[in-house]
CSV table of C-alpha atoms and ligand atoms in Angstrom, one decimal:
chain,number,residue,atom,x,y,z
A,1112,UNK,CA,0.0,0.0,0.0
A,1113,UNK,CA,1.2,3.6,-0.8
A,1114,UNK,CA,2.3,5.8,2.0
A,1115,UNK,CA,-0.7,7.3,3.8
A,1116,UNK,CA,-0.9,10.5,5.8
A,1117,UNK,CA,-3.9,10.6,8.2
A,1118,UNK,CA,-5.7,13.6,9.6
A,1119,UNK,CA,-7.9,13.0,12.7
A,1120,UNK,CA,-10.3,15.8,13.6
A,1121,UNK,CA,-10.5,16.4,17.3
A,1122,UNK,CA,-10.8,20.1,17.9
A,1123,UNK,CA,-14.6,20.3,18.6
A,1124,UNK,CA,-16.0,20.9,22.0
A,1125,UNK,CA,-18.7,18.3,21.7
A,1126,UNK,CA,-21.5,20.5,23.2
A,1127,UNK,CA,-24.0,17.6,23.3
A,1128,UNK,CA,-21.8,15.7,25.8
A,1129,UNK,CA,-22.6,18.5,28.3
A,1130,UNK,CA,-19.2,18.0,29.9
A,1131,UNK,CA,-16.1,19.9,31.1
A,1132,UNK,CA,-14.0,17.2,29.4
A,1133,UNK,CA,-13.4,17.6,25.6
A,1134,UNK,CA,-15.6,15.1,23.9
A,1135,UNK,CA,-12.8,13.0,22.3
A,1136,UNK,CA,-11.3,12.3,25.7
A,1137,UNK,CA,-14.4,10.5,27.0
A,1138,UNK,CA,-13.6,6.9,27.5
A,1139,UNK,CA,-14.8,3.3,27.2
A,1140,UNK,CA,-12.9,-0.1,27.2
A,1141,UNK,CA,-9.8,1.6,28.5
A,1142,UNK,CA,-9.3,4.2,25.8
A,1143,UNK,CA,-10.7,7.6,24.9
A,1144,UNK,CA,-12.7,8.0,21.8
A,1145,UNK,CA,-9.7,9.5,20.2
A,1146,UNK,CA,-7.5,6.7,21.6
A,1147,UNK,CA,-9.6,4.1,19.8
A,1148,UNK,CA,-9.4,6.1,16.5
A,1149,UNK,CA,-5.6,6.6,16.9
A,1150,UNK,CA,-5.1,2.8,17.6
A,1151,UNK,CA,-7.0,1.8,14.4
A,1152,UNK,CA,-5.4,4.5,12.2
A,1153,UNK,CA,-1.8,3.7,13.4
A,1154,UNK,CA,-2.2,0.2,12.0
A,1155,UNK,CA,-2.7,1.5,8.4
A,1156,UNK,CA,-0.7,4.8,8.5
A,1157,UNK,CA,2.5,5.8,10.1
A,1158,UNK,CA,2.0,9.6,9.7
A,1159,UNK,CA,-0.8,10.8,12.0
A,1160,UNK,CA,-1.8,14.4,12.3
A,1161,UNK,CA,-4.4,15.3,15.0
A,1162,UNK,CA,-6.3,18.6,14.7
A,1163,UNK,CA,-6.7,20.0,18.2
A,1164,UNK,CA,-8.5,23.0,19.5
A,1165,UNK,CA,-10.9,22.7,22.3
A,1166,UNK,CA,-9.0,21.3,25.3
A,1167,UNK,CA,-5.9,21.0,23.1
A,1168,UNK,CA,-3.6,20.7,26.2
A,1169,UNK,CA,-5.3,17.7,27.6
A,1170,UNK,CA,-5.6,16.0,24.2
A,1171,UNK,CA,-1.9,16.5,23.6
A,1172,UNK,CA,-1.0,15.4,27.1
A,1173,UNK,CA,-2.8,12.1,26.4
A,1174,UNK,CA,-1.3,11.4,23.0
A,1175,UNK,CA,2.1,12.8,23.6
A,1176,UNK,CA,4.5,12.9,20.6
A,1177,UNK,CA,3.2,9.7,19.0
A,1178,UNK,CA,1.4,12.0,16.5
A,1179,UNK,CA,1.8,15.5,15.0
A,1180,UNK,CA,-0.6,18.3,15.8
A,1181,UNK,CA,-2.3,21.0,13.9
A,1182,UNK,CA,-4.1,23.7,15.8
A,1183,UNK,CA,-7.6,25.0,15.1
A,1184,UNK,CA,-8.1,28.0,17.3
A,1185,UNK,CA,-11.7,28.5,16.5
A,1186,UNK,CA,-13.9,25.6,15.5
A,1187,UNK,CA,-15.3,26.8,12.2
A,1188,UNK,CA,-16.2,23.3,10.9
A,1189,UNK,CA,-14.7,20.1,9.7
A,1190,UNK,CA,-13.4,21.6,6.4
A,1191,UNK,CA,-11.7,24.5,8.3
A,1192,UNK,CA,-10.2,21.9,10.6
A,1193,UNK,CA,-8.5,20.1,7.7
A,1194,UNK,CA,-7.3,23.4,6.3
A,1195,UNK,CA,-5.3,23.9,9.5
A,1196,UNK,CA,-3.5,20.6,8.8
A,1197,UNK,CA,-2.9,21.4,5.1
A,1198,UNK,CA,0.6,22.6,5.5
A,1199,UNK,CA,1.6,19.4,7.3
A,1200,UNK,CA,0.2,17.2,4.5
A,1201,UNK,CA,2.1,16.1,1.4
A,1202,UNK,CA,1.2,17.6,-2.0
A,1203,UNK,CA,1.0,14.2,-3.6
A,1204,UNK,CA,0.0,10.8,-2.3
A,1205,UNK,CA,-3.0,9.6,-0.2
A,1206,UNK,CA,-4.7,11.3,2.7
A,1207,UNK,CA,-7.0,9.5,5.1
A,1208,UNK,CA,-9.3,11.7,7.1
A,1209,UNK,CA,-11.1,10.5,10.2
A,1210,UNK,CA,-13.3,12.0,12.9
A,1211,UNK,CA,-12.1,11.7,16.5
A,1212,UNK,CA,-15.6,10.7,17.5
A,1213,UNK,CA,-16.2,7.6,15.4
A,1214,UNK,CA,-14.3,5.1,17.7
A,1215,UNK,CA,-15.7,1.8,16.3
A,1216,UNK,CA,-14.0,2.0,12.8
A,1217,UNK,CA,-11.4,-0.8,13.0
A,1218,UNK,CA,-8.1,-1.0,11.2
A,1219,UNK,CA,-9.6,-3.7,8.9
A,1220,UNK,CA,-12.3,-1.3,7.8
A,1221,UNK,CA,-9.8,1.5,7.1
A,1222,UNK,CA,-7.6,-1.0,5.2
A,1223,UNK,CA,-10.5,-2.0,3.1
A,1224,UNK,CA,-11.4,1.6,2.4
A,1225,UNK,CA,-7.8,2.4,1.4
A,1226,UNK,CA,-7.7,-0.7,-0.9
A,1227,UNK,CA,-10.9,0.3,-2.6
A,1228,UNK,CA,-9.5,3.8,-3.1
A,1229,UNK,CA,-6.3,2.5,-4.7
A,1230,UNK,CA,-8.2,0.2,-7.0
A,1231,UNK,CA,-10.7,2.8,-8.2
A,1232,UNK,CA,-8.0,5.6,-8.3
A,1233,UNK,CA,-10.6,8.4,-7.9
A,1234,UNK,CA,-10.1,11.8,-6.2
A,1235,UNK,CA,-11.9,10.7,-3.1
A,1236,UNK,CA,-13.5,7.6,-1.6
A,1237,UNK,CA,-16.0,8.2,1.1
A,1238,UNK,CA,-17.0,5.5,3.7
A,1239,UNK,CA,-20.7,5.3,4.0
A,1240,UNK,CA,-23.3,3.2,5.9
A,1241,UNK,CA,-27.0,2.4,5.5
A,1242,UNK,CA,-28.5,3.0,8.9
A,1243,UNK,CA,-32.0,2.5,10.4
A,1244,UNK,CA,-32.0,6.0,11.9
A,1245,UNK,CA,-30.0,8.5,9.9
A,1246,UNK,CA,-30.9,11.5,12.1
A,1247,UNK,CA,-28.0,13.8,12.7
A,1248,UNK,CA,-25.7,12.4,10.0
A,1249,UNK,CA,-24.8,13.9,6.6
A,1250,UNK,CA,-26.7,12.1,3.8
A,1251,UNK,CA,-25.2,10.6,0.7
A,1252,UNK,CA,-27.0,12.1,-2.3
A,1253,UNK,CA,-26.7,9.9,-5.4
A,1254,UNK,CA,-27.7,10.4,-9.1
A,1255,UNK,CA,-30.4,8.2,-10.6
A,1256,UNK,CA,-27.5,6.0,-11.9
A,1257,UNK,CA,-26.2,5.6,-8.4
A,1258,UNK,CA,-23.1,7.8,-8.5
A,1259,UNK,CA,-22.2,9.9,-5.5
A,1260,UNK,CA,-23.2,13.5,-6.1
A,1261,UNK,CA,-22.7,15.3,-2.8
A,1262,UNK,CA,-23.1,15.0,0.9
A,1263,UNK,CA,-25.8,17.1,2.5
A,1264,UNK,CA,-25.8,17.8,6.2
A,1265,UNK,CA,-29.0,17.1,8.2
A,1266,UNK,CA,-29.5,20.8,8.9
A,1267,UNK,CA,-29.3,21.7,5.3
A,1268,UNK,CA,-31.2,18.8,3.9
A,1269,UNK,CA,-34.6,19.0,2.2
A,1270,UNK,CA,-37.4,16.8,3.5
A,1271,UNK,CA,-36.7,14.4,0.6
A,1272,UNK,CA,-33.0,14.3,1.3
A,1273,UNK,CA,-33.7,13.6,5.0
A,1274,UNK,CA,-35.3,10.3,3.9
A,1275,UNK,CA,-32.0,9.0,2.6
A,1276,UNK,CA,-30.7,6.3,4.9
A,1277,UNK,CA,-27.2,6.1,3.5
A,1278,UNK,CA,-25.0,8.3,5.7
A,1279,UNK,CA,-21.5,9.8,5.7
A,1280,UNK,CA,-19.4,8.1,8.3
A,1281,UNK,CA,-17.0,11.1,8.3
A,1282,UNK,CA,-14.2,9.0,7.0
A,1283,UNK,CA,-12.6,9.7,3.6
A,1284,UNK,CA,-9.6,8.8,1.5
A,1285,UNK,CA,-8.4,11.7,-0.7
A,1286,UNK,CA,-5.8,12.0,-3.4
A,1287,UNK,CA,-3.7,14.8,-1.8
A,1288,UNK,CA,-3.5,17.2,-4.8
A,1289,UNK,CA,-7.3,17.5,-5.4
A,1290,UNK,CA,-7.9,17.7,-1.6
A,1291,UNK,CA,-5.6,20.8,-1.4
A,1292,UNK,CA,-7.3,22.3,-4.3
A,1293,UNK,CA,-10.9,21.7,-3.0
A,1294,UNK,CA,-10.1,23.0,0.5
A,1295,UNK,CA,-9.4,26.4,-0.9
A,1296,UNK,CA,-12.8,26.6,-2.5
A,1297,UNK,CA,-15.0,25.6,0.5
A,1298,UNK,CA,-17.4,28.3,1.7
A,1299,UNK,CA,-19.4,28.6,4.9
A,1300,UNK,CA,-22.7,29.4,3.2
A,1301,UNK,CA,-24.9,26.9,5.0
A,1302,UNK,CA,-27.3,26.5,7.9
A,1303,UNK,CA,-24.5,26.3,10.5
A,1304,UNK,CA,-22.2,28.9,9.0
A,1305,UNK,CA,-19.4,26.4,9.0
A,1306,UNK,CA,-16.8,25.3,6.5
A,1307,UNK,CA,-17.9,21.7,5.8
A,1308,UNK,CA,-15.3,19.1,4.7
A,1309,UNK,CA,-18.2,17.3,3.0
A,1310,UNK,CA,-18.5,20.1,0.4
A,1311,UNK,CA,-15.2,19.0,-1.1
A,1312,UNK,CA,-17.0,16.2,-2.8
A,1313,UNK,CA,-19.3,18.4,-4.8
A,1314,UNK,CA,-16.5,20.8,-5.6
A,1315,UNK,CA,-14.3,17.9,-6.9
A,1316,UNK,CA,-17.2,16.6,-9.0
A,1317,UNK,CA,-17.7,20.0,-10.6
A,1318,UNK,CA,-14.0,20.1,-11.4
A,1319,UNK,CA,-14.4,16.9,-13.3
A,1320,UNK,CA,-13.0,14.4,-10.8
A,1321,UNK,CA,-14.6,11.1,-10.2
A,1322,UNK,CA,-15.8,10.2,-6.7
A,1323,UNK,CA,-16.3,6.7,-5.2
A,1324,UNK,CA,-17.7,5.3,-2.0
A,1325,UNK,CA,-17.4,2.2,0.1
A,1326,UNK,CA,-20.4,1.1,2.2
A,1327,UNK,CA,-19.9,-0.6,5.6
A,1328,UNK,CA,-21.3,-4.1,5.9
A,1329,UNK,CA,-22.1,-3.5,9.5
A,1330,UNK,CA,-23.6,0.0,9.8
A,1331,UNK,CA,-23.2,-0.1,13.6
A,1332,UNK,CA,-19.5,0.6,13.2
A,1333,UNK,CA,-20.3,4.0,11.8
A,1334,UNK,CA,-21.6,5.2,15.1
A,1335,UNK,CA,-20.5,8.8,15.8
A,1336,UNK,CA,-20.5,9.7,19.5
A,1337,UNK,CA,-22.1,13.1,20.0
A,1338,UNK,CA,-23.8,12.5,23.4
A,1339,UNK,CA,-23.7,10.2,26.4
A,1340,UNK,CA,-26.2,7.8,25.1
A,1341,UNK,CA,-24.1,7.2,22.0
A,1342,UNK,CA,-21.0,6.9,24.3
A,1343,UNK,CA,-22.8,4.1,26.2
A,1344,UNK,CA,-23.9,2.5,22.9
A,1345,UNK,CA,-20.3,2.6,21.5
A,1346,UNK,CA,-19.0,1.1,24.7
A,1347,UNK,CA,-21.4,-1.8,24.5
A,1348,UNK,CA,-20.6,-2.5,20.8
A,1349,UNK,CA,-16.8,-2.3,21.6
A,1350,UNK,CA,-17.2,-4.8,24.5
A,1351,UNK,CA,-19.1,-7.1,22.3
A,1352,UNK,CA,-16.3,-7.0,19.7
A,1353,UNK,CA,-13.6,-7.6,22.3
A,1354,UNK,CA,-15.5,-10.5,23.9
A,1355,UNK,CA,-16.2,-12.1,20.5
A,1356,UNK,CA,-12.5,-11.9,19.6
A,1357,UNK,CA,-11.5,-13.5,22.9
A,1358,UNK,CA,-14.0,-16.3,22.6
A,1359,UNK,CA,-12.7,-17.0,19.1
A,1360,UNK,CA,-9.3,-17.3,20.6
A,1361,UNK,CA,-10.4,-19.9,23.1
A,1362,UNK,CA,-11.6,-18.0,26.1
A,1363,UNK,CA,-14.9,-19.0,27.8
A,1364,UNK,CA,-17.0,-16.0,28.7
A,1365,UNK,CA,-19.9,-17.2,30.8
A,1366,UNK,CA,-22.0,-14.0,30.4
A,1367,UNK,CA,-20.6,-11.6,27.8
A,1368,UNK,CA,-23.1,-8.9,28.7
A,1369,UNK,CA,-21.8,-8.9,32.3
A,1370,UNK,CA,-18.1,-8.9,31.4
A,1371,UNK,CA,-16.1,-5.7,30.9
A,1372,UNK,CA,-12.8,-6.2,29.2
A,1373,UNK,CA,-10.6,-3.3,27.9
A,1374,UNK,CA,-9.1,-3.2,24.4
A,1375,UNK,CA,-5.7,-4.7,24.5
A,1376,UNK,CA,-6.2,-7.1,27.4
A,1377,UNK,CA,-4.7,-10.5,26.6
A,1378,UNK,CA,-6.2,-13.8,27.8
A,1379,UNK,CA,-4.9,-17.3,27.2
A,1380,UNK,CA,-6.8,-20.3,25.9
A,1381,UNK,CA,-9.2,-22.2,28.2
A,1382,UNK,CA,-9.4,-19.5,30.7
A,1383,UNK,CA,-12.9,-19.0,32.0
A,1384,UNK,CA,-14.2,-15.5,32.8
A,1385,UNK,CA,-17.2,-15.5,35.1
A,1386,UNK,CA,-19.8,-12.8,35.3
A,1387,UNK,CA,-18.9,-9.4,36.8
A,1388,UNK,CA,-15.3,-9.4,35.7
A,1389,UNK,CA,-13.8,-6.0,34.9
A,1390,UNK,CA,-10.4,-6.5,33.3
A,1391,UNK,CA,-8.7,-3.2,32.6
A,1392,UNK,CA,-5.6,-1.6,31.2
A,1393,UNK,CA,-2.5,-3.4,30.3
A,1394,UNK,CA,-3.6,-6.7,31.8
A,1395,UNK,CA,-2.5,-10.1,30.6
A,1396,UNK,CA,-3.9,-13.4,31.8
A,1397,UNK,CA,-2.5,-16.9,31.0
A,1398,UNK,CA,-4.2,-20.2,30.2
A,1399,UNK,CA,-6.6,-22.3,32.1
A,1400,UNK,CA,-7.3,-19.6,34.7
A,1401,UNK,CA,-10.7,-19.0,36.4
A,1402,UNK,CA,-11.4,-15.3,36.8
A,1403,UNK,CA,-14.5,-14.1,38.8
A,1404,UNK,CA,-17.2,-14.0,39.5
A,1405,UNK,CA,-16.9,-10.3,40.5
A,1406,UNK,CA,-13.3,-9.3,40.0
A,1407,UNK,CA,-11.7,-6.0,39.2
A,1408,UNK,CA,-8.3,-6.5,37.8
A,1409,UNK,CA,-6.3,-3.7,36.3
A,1410,UNK,CA,-2.8,-3.3,34.9
A,1411,UNK,CA,-1.8,-6.8,36.2
A,1412,UNK,CA,0.1,-9.7,34.8
A,1413,UNK,CA,-1.3,-13.1,35.6
A,1414,UNK,CA,0.2,-16.5,34.8
A,1415,UNK,CA,-1.6,-19.7,34.0
A,1416,UNK,CA,-3.9,-21.9,36.1
A,1417,UNK,CA,-4.6,-18.9,38.4
A,1418,UNK,CA,-8.0,-18.6,40.2
A,1419,UNK,CA,-9.3,-15.3,41.4
A,1420,UNK,CA,-12.8,-14.7,42.8
A,1421,UNK,CA,-14.6,-11.7,44.2
A,1422,UNK,CA,-11.4,-9.7,44.4
A,1423,UNK,CA,-9.6,-6.5,43.4
A,1424,UNK,CA,-6.1,-6.4,41.9
A,1425,UNK,CA,-4.2,-3.4,40.7
A,1426,UNK,CA,-0.7,-3.3,39.2
A,1427,UNK,CA,0.0,-6.7,40.6
A,1428,UNK,CA,1.9,-9.7,39.2
A,1429,UNK,CA,0.8,-13.3,39.9
A,1430,UNK,CA,2.8,-16.3,38.7
A,1431,UNK,CA,1.3,-19.7,37.7
A,1432,UNK,CA,-1.0,-21.7,40.1
A,1433,UNK,CA,-1.8,-18.8,42.4
A,1434,UNK,CA,-5.2,-18.6,44.1
A,1435,UNK,CA,-6.7,-15.4,45.3
A,1436,UNK,CA,-9.9,-14.7,47.2
A,1437,UNK,CA,-12.7,-14.5,47.7
A,1438,UNK,CA,-12.6,-10.9,49.0
A,1439,UNK,CA,-8.9,-10.1,48.6
A,1440,UNK,CA,-7.4,-6.7,47.7
A,1441,UNK,CA,-4.1,-6.7,45.9
A,1442,UNK,CA,-2.7,-3.2,45.7
A,1443,UNK,CA,0.1,-1.9,43.5
A,1444,UNK,CA,3.4,-3.6,43.8
A,1445,UNK,CA,2.1,-7.0,44.9
A,1446,UNK,CA,4.0,-10.0,43.5
A,1447,UNK,CA,2.6,-13.5,44.2
A,1448,UNK,CA,5.0,-16.2,43.2
A,1449,UNK,CA,4.1,-19.7,42.0
A,1450,UNK,CA,1.5,-21.5,44.0
A,1451,UNK,CA,0.8,-18.7,46.5
A,1452,UNK,CA,-2.6,-18.8,48.2
A,1453,UNK,CA,-4.2,-15.5,49.3
A,1454,UNK,CA,-7.5,-16.1,51.0
A,1455,UNK,CA,-10.5,-14.0,52.2
A,1456,UNK,CA,-10.2,-10.5,53.7
A,1457,UNK,CA,-6.5,-10.2,52.9
A,1458,UNK,CA,-5.0,-6.9,51.8
A,1459,UNK,CA,-1.5,-6.8,50.3
A,1460,UNK,CA,0.5,-3.8,49.1
A,1461,UNK,CA,4.0,-3.5,47.6
A,1462,UNK,CA,5.1,-7.0,48.8
A,1463,UNK,CA,6.7,-10.0,47.3
A,1464,UNK,CA,5.3,-13.3,48.5
A,1465,UNK,CA,7.5,-16.4,47.8
A,1466,UNK,CA,6.5,-19.7,46.2
A,1467,UNK,CA,3.9,-21.8,47.9
A,1468,UNK,CA,3.4,-19.3,50.8
A,1469,UNK,CA,0.0,-18.9,52.3
A,1470,UNK,CA,-1.9,-15.9,53.6
A,1471,UNK,CA,-5.3,-17.6,54.0
A,1472,UNK,CA,-7.4,-15.2,56.1
A,1473,UNK,CA,-7.9,-11.7,57.5
A,1474,UNK,CA,-4.4,-10.2,57.1
A,1475,UNK,CA,-2.7,-7.0,56.1
A,1476,UNK,CA,0.7,-7.2,54.5
A,1477,UNK,CA,2.5,-4.1,53.4
A,1478,UNK,CA,6.1,-3.4,52.3
A,1479,UNK,CA,7.1,-7.0,53.1
A,1480,UNK,CA,9.5,-9.5,51.5
A,1481,UNK,CA,8.3,-13.0,52.2
A,1482,UNK,CA,10.2,-16.2,51.4
A,1483,UNK,CA,8.8,-19.5,50.1
A,1484,UNK,CA,6.5,-21.8,52.1
A,1485,UNK,CA,5.8,-19.2,54.7
A,1486,UNK,CA,2.4,-19.4,56.5
A,1487,UNK,CA,0.8,-16.3,57.9
A,1488,UNK,CA,-1.9,-17.3,60.3
A,1489,UNK,CA,-5.4,-15.8,60.4
A,1490,UNK,CA,-5.3,-12.2,61.4
A,1491,UNK,CA,-1.6,-11.6,60.9
A,1492,UNK,CA,-0.9,-7.8,60.6
A,1493,UNK,CA,2.3,-6.3,59.2
A,1494,UNK,CA,2.6,-3.1,61.1
A,1495,UNK,CA,4.5,-1.2,58.4
A,1496,UNK,CA,3.7,2.4,59.3
A,1497,UNK,CA,4.7,4.2,62.4
A,1498,UNK,CA,2.6,7.3,61.6
A,1499,UNK,CA,5.6,9.0,59.8
A,1500,UNK,CA,7.4,6.4,57.7
A,1501,UNK,CA,6.8,3.1,56.1
A,1502,UNK,CA,9.2,0.3,57.1
A,1503,UNK,CA,10.1,-3.1,55.6
A,1504,UNK,CA,9.5,-6.6,57.0
A,1505,UNK,CA,11.5,-9.6,55.9
A,1506,UNK,CA,10.2,-13.1,56.6
A,1507,UNK,CA,12.5,-15.9,55.4
A,1508,UNK,CA,11.6,-19.3,54.0
A,1509,UNK,CA,9.5,-21.7,55.9
A,1510,UNK,CA,8.6,-19.3,58.8
A,1511,UNK,CA,5.3,-19.8,60.6
A,1512,UNK,CA,3.5,-16.9,62.0
A,1513,UNK,CA,0.7,-17.8,64.5
A,1514,UNK,CA,-2.7,-16.3,64.3
A,1515,UNK,CA,-3.4,-12.7,65.3
A,1516,UNK,CA,0.2,-11.6,65.4
A,1517,UNK,CA,1.4,-8.1,64.9
A,1518,UNK,CA,4.8,-7.8,63.1
A,1519,UNK,CA,6.1,-4.3,63.9
A,1520,UNK,CA,8.4,-3.2,61.1
A,1521,UNK,CA,11.3,-2.8,60.5
A,1522,UNK,CA,11.6,-6.4,61.3
A,1523,UNK,CA,13.3,-9.7,60.2
A,1524,UNK,CA,12.0,-13.1,60.9
A,1525,UNK,CA,14.6,-15.8,60.2
A,1526,UNK,CA,14.3,-19.0,58.2
A,1527,UNK,CA,12.0,-21.6,59.9
A,1528,UNK,CA,11.2,-19.4,62.8
A,1529,UNK,CA,7.9,-19.9,64.7
A,1530,UNK,CA,6.0,-17.0,66.1
A,1531,UNK,CA,3.4,-18.0,68.7
A,1532,UNK,CA,-0.2,-16.9,68.1
A,1533,UNK,CA,-1.2,-13.5,69.5
A,1534,UNK,CA,2.3,-12.2,69.6
A,1535,UNK,CA,3.3,-8.6,69.0
A,1536,UNK,CA,6.8,-8.9,67.6
A,1537,UNK,CA,9.0,-5.8,67.8
A,1538,UNK,CA,12.5,-7.4,67.6
A,1539,UNK,CA,14.1,-9.6,65.0
A,1540,UNK,CA,13.5,-13.3,65.4
A,1541,UNK,CA,16.5,-15.5,64.6
A,1542,UNK,CA,16.3,-18.5,62.2
A,1543,UNK,CA,14.7,-21.5,63.8
A,1544,UNK,CA,13.6,-19.7,67.0
A,1545,UNK,CA,10.3,-19.9,68.8
A,1546,UNK,CA,9.2,-16.4,69.6
A,1547,UNK,CA,6.4,-15.7,72.2
A,1548,UNK,CA,5.5,-12.1,72.8
A,1549,UNK,CA,2.2,-12.1,74.8
A,1550,UNK,CA,1.3,-12.0,78.5
A,1551,UNK,CA,1.4,-15.3,80.2
A,1552,UNK,CA,-2.1,-16.8,80.9
A,1553,UNK,CA,-3.4,-16.9,84.4
A,1554,UNK,CA,-6.3,-19.2,85.4
A,1555,UNK,CA,-8.2,-18.5,88.7
A,1556,UNK,CA,-10.3,-21.4,89.9
A,1557,UNK,CA,-14.0,-20.9,90.3
A,1558,UNK,CA,-13.8,-17.1,89.7
A,1559,UNK,CA,-15.8,-17.3,86.4
A,1560,UNK,CA,-19.1,-17.1,88.0
A,1561,UNK,CA,-18.3,-13.7,89.5
A,1562,UNK,CA,-18.4,-12.3,86.0
A,1563,UNK,CA,-21.5,-14.0,84.8
A,1564,UNK,CA,-24.9,-12.5,85.1
A,1565,UNK,CA,-26.8,-13.5,88.3
A,1566,UNK,CA,-29.1,-16.4,87.5
B,1006,UD1,C1,-19.9,15.1,10.7
B,1006,UD1,C2,-20.1,15.2,9.1
B,1006,UD1,C3,-21.3,14.4,8.8
B,1006,UD1,C4,-21.1,12.9,9.2
B,1006,UD1,C5,-20.7,12.8,10.7
B,1006,UD1,C6,-20.3,11.4,11.0
B,1006,UD1,C7,-19.4,17.4,8.4
B,1006,UD1,C8,-19.8,18.8,8.0
B,1006,UD1,N1,-20.3,16.6,8.8
B,1006,UD1,O1,-21.0,15.7,11.3
B,1006,UD1,O2,-21.6,14.5,7.4
B,1006,UD1,O3,-22.3,12.2,9.0
B,1006,UD1,O4,-19.6,13.7,11.0
B,1006,UD1,O5,-20.1,11.2,12.4
B,1006,UD1,O6,-18.2,17.1,8.2
B,1006,UD1,N2,-14.3,19.0,14.4
B,1006,UD1,C9,-13.1,19.8,14.5
B,1006,UD1,N3,-13.3,21.1,14.2
B,1006,UD1,C10,-14.4,21.7,13.9
B,1006,UD1,C11,-15.6,20.9,13.9
B,1006,UD1,C12,-15.5,19.6,14.1
B,1006,UD1,O7,-12.0,19.3,14.7
B,1006,UD1,O8,-14.5,22.9,13.7
B,1006,UD1,C13,-14.1,17.6,14.8
B,1006,UD1,C14,-14.9,17.2,16.0
B,1006,UD1,O9,-14.0,17.3,17.1
B,1006,UD1,C15,-15.3,15.8,15.7
B,1006,UD1,C16,-15.4,15.7,14.2
B,1006,UD1,O10,-14.7,16.8,13.7
B,1006,UD1,O11,-14.3,14.8,16.2
B,1006,UD1,C17,-16.8,15.7,13.7
B,1006,UD1,O12,-17.4,16.9,14.1
B,1006,UD1,P1,-18.9,16.9,14.6
B,1006,UD1,O13,-19.3,18.3,15.0
B,1006,UD1,O14,-19.2,15.8,15.5
B,1006,UD1,O15,-19.6,16.6,13.2
B,1006,UD1,P2,-21.1,16.0,12.9
B,1006,UD1,O16,-22.1,17.0,13.1
B,1006,UD1,O17,-21.2,14.7,13.6
B,1007,CA,CA1,-20.0,13.7,15.2
C-alpha cells in the first residue's frame, strides 16, 4: 500500500456531551474516543496528524509525541479543521481523514477503504453506511444512476434528502492534490455557517474528478459519538467486539453482557471468565485460569492456572498456580510467586510473596519481602507504618506466623522461625527460634461465676 498520511479531527467541543472534558477524551474499554481512533489509524498509517483546539492541552497530554498536531483556534467546521492541517500534508499521495468521534471503525475497515481507493483511483472515496436511523448524520446524495453526487448535512437537507438512509461516516480517503485544491474553495454558506469538509466532494465533481464510495457491511461501526447515550452504545458495541475476539481465541466468557474487558487485554486459551469481571488496562492473563465472579483486575500480569474470585487487583503480578480470594485486595506492587494462596479478607501492598506461601485469612501485608512456604496465620498484621514512615518486613523461607500476630516493622524473621499466636513482635527473630510475645495466661479457679450475670 502507498504511504498514507492521516488527519484526525479532534478540535470540537462536543457540546452535546454537556461535559467539562473535551468530547474526544471521553472513555470506554480503556481508551478515549480519540485513543480508539488513533489505535486503528496507526495500523494503516505511520503519519498521524491530529487537529486539536478545544481542550488542546489535555488532548496533547494524552497522545504525547506519537502524533503530529495542527491547531484550530476557532472551531469553524470540519473543512476548516482540515485546512489547519494542510501545510503538514504532502502535496502528492494519499490522505486518510477520520473524525475523532467515530471510535468503532477498525483497522480492517480502514484498510478495506484504502484498498478500494487504490483500486478505483478516484479523487476521493467516502466511507458510507446504510442506517436504520440517519438523524444527525450527513446524507449521501446519489444520481439516478447511483453515482455519489454530494453530501448534505441534516440541517441543510430537504425533506426528501432527510429520507435518505445512506449516511456519511465522516471517513474519507483523498488523493492529496485534489484535496488541497478543493479545501481552498469551501465556503461557509450553509445552515451552520461552518466550513464543511463534506463540500469537497461536490467541488471535486464540478471540477471533473470522479468520486467513489465504500459502504460498511455492519452499519453499527459508523456510530458517531455526540452524546452520552451514544457513548454508552459505542462502549457496549466495543465490548461485544472484544469479547467475540477473545471467545474465538479460546476463552470462555460465561455471560458476555456482564463482562467488561478493555481493548488490549490478553487472555490465554481455556481461561474462564465468570460474570462481573472487569479486566482493565495493560492486563495479561495466562491459560486455564478462572477469573471471577466479580473481580476488578487492572494493569496486572497473571500467569496460568490462576484462580481469582470476588477480588480486586491493581498493578500486581501473579505467577502460575496462584489462588486469590474470595474478597482479597491486591494493591500496586504486589507480587505473588508460583503456588501462593491468598484467601479471604486479605490486603497486600508492595510486597513480594515467595513460592507456595499462604496468607489464607484476615491479614494486612505491606512493604514485606516474604520467602517461600511461609504461613501467615489468620489475622496476621504487618505493622509497616509508624505514623511517619513506612518500614520493611522480611520473613524468610518456611517461617510460621501464628494467628493474630502483629509484626512491627522494621523487622526480620529468620528461616524456619515460629511466632506464637497472639504475639506482638517488635524485635528480629533469629532463624529456627520460637518467639512468644504475649502476656502469660493466668487461670483462677471458680472465679468465672463472679463475672457471669446473676441467675
Ligand atoms: C460530521 C459530518 C457528517 C457525518 C458525521 C459522521 C461534516 C460537515 N459533517 O458531522 O456528514 O455524517 O460527521 O459522524 O463534516 N471538528 C473539528 N473542528 C471543527 C468541527 C469539528 O475538529 O471545527 C471535529 C470534532 O471534534 C469531531 C469531528 O470533527 O471529532 C466531527 O465533528 P462533529 O461536529 O461531531 O460533526 P457531525 O455533526 O457529527
Ligand atoms: Ca459527530
